[in-house]
């Protein structure tokens, strides 16, 4: 396959490897898939489910005199958006990232269409780059969709106002909005580990469910290990250890140290895993 691809550019006038499998084509293919619509629907509905839960259960209140972000959820639209991010960052937002990145190559193999794409011919590196770029784009869209809907729904339900900080004080609505944007960006960077793991597994297996499930499962294992305090400083190398470092930004005087460390750990793992995916797929015998 690879030797044939090397001879095609000379034999086929006008052939340009960089123009094969354009991003817009891959994006439209993924956008039309049912799983994309289901993910978007779930993320868009979640804020309304929480609003209904608060309406049925009453106003949240602190336990044992302690006030958490959940307890201030109904203070304003900004508080509600921050609460939605808090309850979903640990698991719910992991699922679309694992789904988009883990399903992208493995699904082509399961449909027996991967070999036809390579015979088009689409260079292997180009195919992976296009699929990874679109998968990350859809993952980022999922990250943005939830807080946007939550902010709009929360503002309609609880009003537009400052973000009440559980530890005391408040952030003006304008300041809170851009701080929440920073939070969303950090959560996306933190999910690069899951994205890289799912993408690598997608090149290893022909079963999309295996790639997606493997990425989600190993992410859960990371969360469990982070809860083992006996590991001490070893937990600092776990991406899960820094997944809520963004809470330091929602303070009158933000602290960036935890987010910088968390971003560095996530990017490092993500780059290594993506490199493994490209290395493995380069020499893989594609028969499906």
Coordinates of C-alpha atoms in Angstrom, one line a residue:
X1 CA 0.0 0.0 0.0
X2 CA 2.7 2.5 1.0
X3 CA 4.8 1.7 -2.1
X4 CA 1.8 2.2 -4.4
X5 CA 1.1 5.5 -2.8
X6 CA 4.6 6.7 -3.4
X7 CA 4.3 6.1 -7.2
X8 CA 0.8 7.6 -7.6
X9 CA 1.9 11.3 -7.5
X10 CA 4.2 10.8 -10.5
X11 CA 1.7 8.7 -12.4
X12 CA -1.4 10.8 -11.8
X13 CA -1.1 14.4 -13.0
X14 CA -2.6 16.9 -10.5
X15 CA -2.5 14.6 -7.6
X16 CA -1.7 16.4 -4.4
X17 CA -1.6 14.4 -1.1
X18 CA -2.4 17.5 1.0
X19 CA -5.7 17.9 -0.9
X20 CA -7.0 14.4 -0.2
X21 CA -9.7 14.0 2.4
X22 CA -10.4 17.7 3.0
X23 CA -11.3 18.7 6.6
X24 CA -14.7 19.9 5.4
X25 CA -15.5 16.6 3.9
X26 CA -14.5 14.7 7.0
X27 CA -16.4 17.2 9.2
X28 CA -19.6 16.7 7.2
X29 CA -19.3 13.0 7.4
X30 CA -19.0 13.1 11.2
X31 CA -21.6 15.7 11.6
X32 CA -24.2 13.6 9.8
X33 CA -23.6 10.6 12.1
X34 CA -26.3 9.8 14.7
X35 CA -23.9 9.6 17.6
X36 CA -22.9 13.3 17.0
X37 CA -26.5 14.4 17.2
X38 CA -27.1 12.2 20.3
X39 CA -24.1 13.7 22.1
X40 CA -25.2 17.3 21.3
X41 CA -28.7 16.5 22.5
X42 CA -27.5 15.1 25.8
X43 CA -25.2 18.0 26.5
X44 CA -27.9 20.5 25.6
X45 CA -30.5 18.9 27.7
X46 CA -28.4 18.5 30.9
X47 CA -28.8 22.1 32.1
X48 CA -32.5 21.9 31.9
X49 CA -32.5 18.6 33.8
X50 CA -30.5 20.3 36.6
X51 CA -32.9 23.3 36.6
X52 CA -35.8 20.9 36.9
X53 CA -34.1 19.1 39.7
X54 CA -33.5 22.4 41.6
X55 CA -37.1 23.4 41.0
X56 CA -38.4 20.1 42.4
X57 CA -35.9 19.7 45.3
X58 CA -35.8 23.3 46.4
X59 CA -32.9 25.7 46.9
X60 CA -29.6 24.0 47.5
X61 CA -28.0 24.5 51.0
X62 CA -24.7 23.9 52.5
X63 CA -24.0 20.8 54.6
X64 CA -22.3 21.0 58.0
X65 CA -22.0 24.7 57.5
X66 CA -19.9 24.3 54.4
X67 CA -20.8 26.0 51.2
X68 CA -19.7 24.5 47.9
X69 CA -20.1 25.5 44.3
X70 CA -23.2 23.3 44.0
X71 CA -24.8 25.2 46.9
X72 CA -24.5 28.5 44.9
X73 CA -25.9 27.1 41.7
X74 CA -29.1 29.1 41.7
X75 CA -27.4 32.4 42.6
X76 CA -27.0 33.5 39.0
X77 CA -26.6 32.3 35.5
X78 CA -22.8 32.4 35.9
X79 CA -23.1 30.3 39.0
X80 CA -25.3 27.8 37.2
X81 CA -22.9 27.5 34.3
X82 CA -19.9 26.9 36.7
X83 CA -21.9 24.2 38.5
X84 CA -22.7 22.4 35.2
X85 CA -19.0 22.4 34.4
X86 CA -18.2 21.1 37.9
X87 CA -20.7 18.2 37.8
X88 CA -19.7 17.2 34.2
X89 CA -16.0 17.7 34.0
X90 CA -15.1 14.5 35.8
X91 CA -17.0 12.1 33.6
X92 CA -19.7 13.4 31.3
X93 CA -17.3 15.6 29.2
X94 CA -14.9 12.7 29.0
X95 CA -17.4 10.6 27.0
X96 CA -17.8 12.8 23.9
X97 CA -14.0 13.2 23.7
X98 CA -13.5 9.5 23.9
X99 CA -16.3 8.9 21.4
X100 CA -15.2 11.4 18.8
X101 CA -11.5 10.4 19.0
X102 CA -11.9 6.7 19.6
X103 CA -14.5 6.0 17.0
X104 CA -12.9 8.0 14.1
X105 CA -10.5 5.4 12.7
X106 CA -11.8 2.2 14.2
X107 CA -15.3 2.8 12.7
X108 CA -13.8 3.0 9.2
X109 CA -12.1 -0.3 9.8
X110 CA -15.3 -1.9 11.2
X111 CA -17.2 -0.7 8.0
X112 CA -14.4 -2.1 5.8
X113 CA -13.9 1.3 4.3
X114 CA -10.5 2.1 5.7
X115 CA -8.6 0.3 3.0
X116 CA -10.6 2.0 0.3
X117 CA -9.7 5.4 1.7
X118 CA -6.0 4.5 1.6
X119 CA -6.4 3.2 -1.9
X120 CA -8.0 6.5 -3.0
X121 CA -5.1 7.2 -2.4
X122 CA -5.1 9.1 0.9
X123 CA -1.7 9.1 2.6
X124 CA -1.8 7.5 6.0
X125 CA -0.4 10.5 7.8
X126 CA -2.9 12.8 6.0
X127 CA -5.8 10.5 6.9
X128 CA -4.9 10.4 10.6
X129 CA -4.3 14.2 10.7
X130 CA -7.7 15.0 9.1
X131 CA -9.5 12.6 11.4
X132 CA -7.7 13.8 14.5
X133 CA -8.3 17.5 13.7
X134 CA -12.0 17.0 13.1
X135 CA -12.3 14.8 16.2
X136 CA -10.7 17.4 18.4
X137 CA -12.9 20.1 16.8
X138 CA -16.0 18.2 17.6
X139 CA -14.7 17.6 21.1
X140 CA -14.1 21.3 21.6
X141 CA -17.6 22.1 20.3
X142 CA -19.0 19.7 22.9
X143 CA -17.0 21.5 25.6
X144 CA -18.4 24.9 24.5
X145 CA -22.0 23.7 23.9
X146 CA -22.6 22.7 27.5
X147 CA -21.6 26.0 29.3
X148 CA -23.2 28.1 26.6
X149 CA -26.6 26.4 27.0
X150 CA -26.1 26.4 30.8
X151 CA -25.3 30.1 30.9
X152 CA -28.3 31.0 28.7
X153 CA -30.7 28.6 30.6
X154 CA -29.3 29.7 34.0
X155 CA -29.7 33.4 33.2
X156 CA -33.3 32.8 32.1
X157 CA -34.0 30.8 35.3
X158 CA -32.0 32.7 37.9
X159 CA -31.1 36.0 36.3
X160 CA -27.9 37.7 35.1
X161 CA -25.7 38.7 37.9
X162 CA -22.3 38.2 39.6
X163 CA -20.8 34.8 40.3
X164 CA -21.0 34.2 44.0
X165 CA -17.9 32.5 45.3
X166 CA -18.5 29.8 47.8
X167 CA -15.6 30.9 50.0
X168 CA -16.9 34.5 50.0
X169 CA -17.0 37.4 47.7
X170 CA -18.2 37.7 44.1
X171 CA -17.0 38.2 40.6
X172 CA -18.8 40.7 38.3
X173 CA -20.8 39.1 35.6
X174 CA -18.4 40.3 32.8
X175 CA -15.3 39.0 34.7
X176 CA -17.0 35.7 35.5
X177 CA -17.9 35.2 31.8
X178 CA -14.3 35.4 30.6
X179 CA -13.1 33.4 33.6
X180 CA -15.6 30.6 32.6
X181 CA -14.2 30.8 29.1
X182 CA -10.7 30.1 30.5
X183 CA -12.1 27.2 32.5
X184 CA -13.6 25.7 29.4
X185 CA -10.3 26.0 27.6
X186 CA -8.5 24.4 30.5
X187 CA -11.0 21.5 30.7
X188 CA -10.5 20.9 26.9
X189 CA -6.7 20.8 27.4
X190 CA -7.1 18.5 30.3
X191 CA -9.0 16.1 28.0
X192 CA -6.2 15.8 25.6
X193 CA -5.0 12.8 27.5
X194 CA -8.3 11.0 26.9
X195 CA -8.3 12.2 23.3
X196 CA -4.8 10.9 22.7
X197 CA -5.5 7.6 24.4
X198 CA -8.8 7.1 22.5
X199 CA -7.1 8.0 19.2
X200 CA -4.2 5.6 19.7
X201 CA -6.6 2.8 20.6
X202 CA -8.6 3.6 17.5
X203 CA -5.6 2.8 15.4
X204 CA -4.9 -0.4 17.3
X205 CA -8.3 -2.0 17.2
X206 CA -11.0 -2.4 14.6
X207 CA -13.7 -2.3 17.3
X208 CA -14.9 1.3 17.9
X209 CA -16.5 0.3 21.2
X210 CA -13.2 -1.1 22.4
X211 CA -11.4 2.1 21.7
X212 CA -14.0 4.3 23.3
X213 CA -14.6 2.0 26.2
X214 CA -10.9 1.6 26.8
X215 CA -10.2 5.3 26.9
X216 CA -13.1 5.9 29.3
X217 CA -12.1 3.0 31.4
X218 CA -8.5 4.1 31.8
X219 CA -9.6 7.6 32.5
X220 CA -11.7 6.2 35.4
X221 CA -8.7 4.2 36.6
X222 CA -6.7 7.5 36.7
X223 CA -9.4 9.1 38.8
X224 CA -9.4 6.1 41.2
X225 CA -5.6 6.2 41.5
X226 CA -5.7 10.0 42.3
X227 CA -8.0 9.2 45.2
X228 CA -5.4 6.9 46.7
X229 CA -3.6 9.4 49.0
X230 CA -1.0 6.9 49.9
X231 CA 0.6 7.5 46.5
X232 CA 1.7 10.9 47.7
X233 CA 3.6 13.0 45.2
X234 CA 3.2 10.3 42.5
X235 CA -0.3 11.7 42.0
X236 CA 1.2 14.8 40.5
X237 CA 1.9 12.9 37.3
X238 CA -1.7 11.8 37.0
X239 CA -3.8 14.1 34.8
X240 CA -6.8 13.4 37.0
X241 CA -5.0 15.1 39.9
X242 CA -5.3 18.5 38.2
X243 CA -8.8 18.2 36.6
X244 CA -10.4 20.6 39.0
X245 CA -7.4 23.1 39.2
X246 CA -9.7 25.5 37.3
X247 CA -11.5 26.3 40.5
X248 CA -8.5 28.5 41.5
X249 CA -9.5 30.8 38.6
X250 CA -13.0 31.4 40.0
X251 CA -11.5 33.5 42.9
X252 CA -11.1 37.3 43.3
X253 CA -7.4 36.8 42.9
X254 CA -6.9 33.8 40.5
X255 CA -4.1 31.3 41.0
X256 CA -2.6 29.9 37.8
X257 CA 0.0 27.5 39.1
X258 CA -2.2 24.4 39.3
X259 CA -3.6 25.0 35.8
X260 CA -0.2 25.4 34.3
X261 CA 1.0 22.1 35.9
X262 CA -2.1 20.3 34.8
X263 CA -1.9 21.6 31.3
X264 CA 1.7 20.6 31.0
X265 CA 0.9 17.1 32.2
X266 CA -2.0 16.7 29.9
X267 CA -0.2 18.0 26.8
X268 CA 2.8 15.8 27.4
X269 CA 0.7 12.7 27.7
X270 CA -1.4 13.7 24.7
X271 CA 1.6 14.3 22.4
X272 CA 3.1 11.0 23.3
X273 CA -0.1 9.1 22.7
X274 CA -0.8 10.7 19.4
X275 CA 2.8 10.0 18.3
X276 CA 2.3 6.4 19.2
X277 CA -0.9 6.4 17.1
X278 CA 0.9 7.7 14.0
X279 CA 3.8 5.4 14.5
X280 CA 1.6 2.3 14.8
X281 CA -0.7 3.2 11.9
X282 CA 2.3 3.9 9.6
X283 CA 3.3 0.3 9.5
X284 CA -0.1 -1.3 10.2
X285 CA -1.3 -4.0 7.7
X286 CA -4.8 -2.6 6.8
X287 CA -7.0 -5.5 5.7
X288 CA -10.5 -4.0 6.5

